[in-house]
GROMACS .gro file of C-alpha atoms in nm:
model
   65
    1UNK     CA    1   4.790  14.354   2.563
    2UNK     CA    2   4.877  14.247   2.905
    3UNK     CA    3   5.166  14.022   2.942
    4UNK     CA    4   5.099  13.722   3.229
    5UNK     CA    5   5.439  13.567   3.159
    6UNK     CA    6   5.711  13.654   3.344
    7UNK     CA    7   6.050  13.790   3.169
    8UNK     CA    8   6.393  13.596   3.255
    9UNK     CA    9   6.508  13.843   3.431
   10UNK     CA   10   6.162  13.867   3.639
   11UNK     CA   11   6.239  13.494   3.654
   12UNK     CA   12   6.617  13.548   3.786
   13UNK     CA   13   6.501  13.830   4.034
   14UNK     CA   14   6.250  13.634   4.224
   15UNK     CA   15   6.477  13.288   4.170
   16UNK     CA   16   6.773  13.515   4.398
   17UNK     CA   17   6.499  13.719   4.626
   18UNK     CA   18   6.372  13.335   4.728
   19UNK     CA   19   6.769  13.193   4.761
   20UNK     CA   20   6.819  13.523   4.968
   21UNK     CA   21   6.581  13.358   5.230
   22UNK     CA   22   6.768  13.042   5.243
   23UNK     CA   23   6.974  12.974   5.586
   24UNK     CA   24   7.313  12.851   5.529
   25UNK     CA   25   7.235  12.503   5.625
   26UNK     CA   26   6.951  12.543   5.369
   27UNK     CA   27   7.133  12.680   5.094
   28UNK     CA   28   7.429  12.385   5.103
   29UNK     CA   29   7.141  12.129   5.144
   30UNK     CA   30   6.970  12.270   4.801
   31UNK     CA   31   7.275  12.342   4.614
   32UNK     CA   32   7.433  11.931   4.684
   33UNK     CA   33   7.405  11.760   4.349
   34UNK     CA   34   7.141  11.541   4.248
   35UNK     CA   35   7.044  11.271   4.023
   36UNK     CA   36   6.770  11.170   3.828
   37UNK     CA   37   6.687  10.777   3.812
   38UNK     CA   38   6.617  10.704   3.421
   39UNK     CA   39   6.469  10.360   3.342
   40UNK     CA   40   6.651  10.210   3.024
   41UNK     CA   41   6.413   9.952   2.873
   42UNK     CA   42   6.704   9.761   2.642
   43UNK     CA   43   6.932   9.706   2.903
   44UNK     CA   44   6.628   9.605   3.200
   45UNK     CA   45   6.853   9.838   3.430
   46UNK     CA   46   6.837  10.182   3.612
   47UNK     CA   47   7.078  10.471   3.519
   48UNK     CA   48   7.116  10.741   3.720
   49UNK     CA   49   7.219  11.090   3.610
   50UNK     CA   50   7.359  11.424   3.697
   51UNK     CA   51   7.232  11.801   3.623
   52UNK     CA   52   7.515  11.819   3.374
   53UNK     CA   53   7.450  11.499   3.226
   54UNK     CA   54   7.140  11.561   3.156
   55UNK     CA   55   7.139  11.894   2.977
   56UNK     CA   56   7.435  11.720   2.752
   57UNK     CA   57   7.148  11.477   2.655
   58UNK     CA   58   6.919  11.738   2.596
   59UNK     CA   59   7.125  12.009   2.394
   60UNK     CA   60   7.247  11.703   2.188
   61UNK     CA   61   6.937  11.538   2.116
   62UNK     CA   62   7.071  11.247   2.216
   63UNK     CA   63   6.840  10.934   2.404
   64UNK     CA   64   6.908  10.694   2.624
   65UNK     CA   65   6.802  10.380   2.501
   0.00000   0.00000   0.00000
């Protein structure tokens, strides 16, 4: 059987062969943090989180609201 999917480390490969392209000004623009904007229903307000925050949330199976 013929596998379509590509392995992490195909994954990882192409992710650095693509960075590798980057220009300097390029590579600092992609690599400043960012945030996501999460609407939270019970408090009518916007949070806004970070990378790190985010996979807390997730690995913890926490939720927002």
């Amino acid at each position: 059987m013929v596998r379509l999917d590509p392995t992490p480390v195909q994954i990882q490969q192409r992710c650095q062969e693509i960075r590798n392209e980057w220009t300097a000004d390029e590579f600092r623009r992609r690599s400043a943090p960012k945030s996501l904007a999460v609407w939270m229903p019970k408090l009518r307000r916007w949070a806004f989180l970070t990378h790190d925050e985010v996979g807390l949330l997730h690995n913890n199976g926490e939720h927002m609201n």
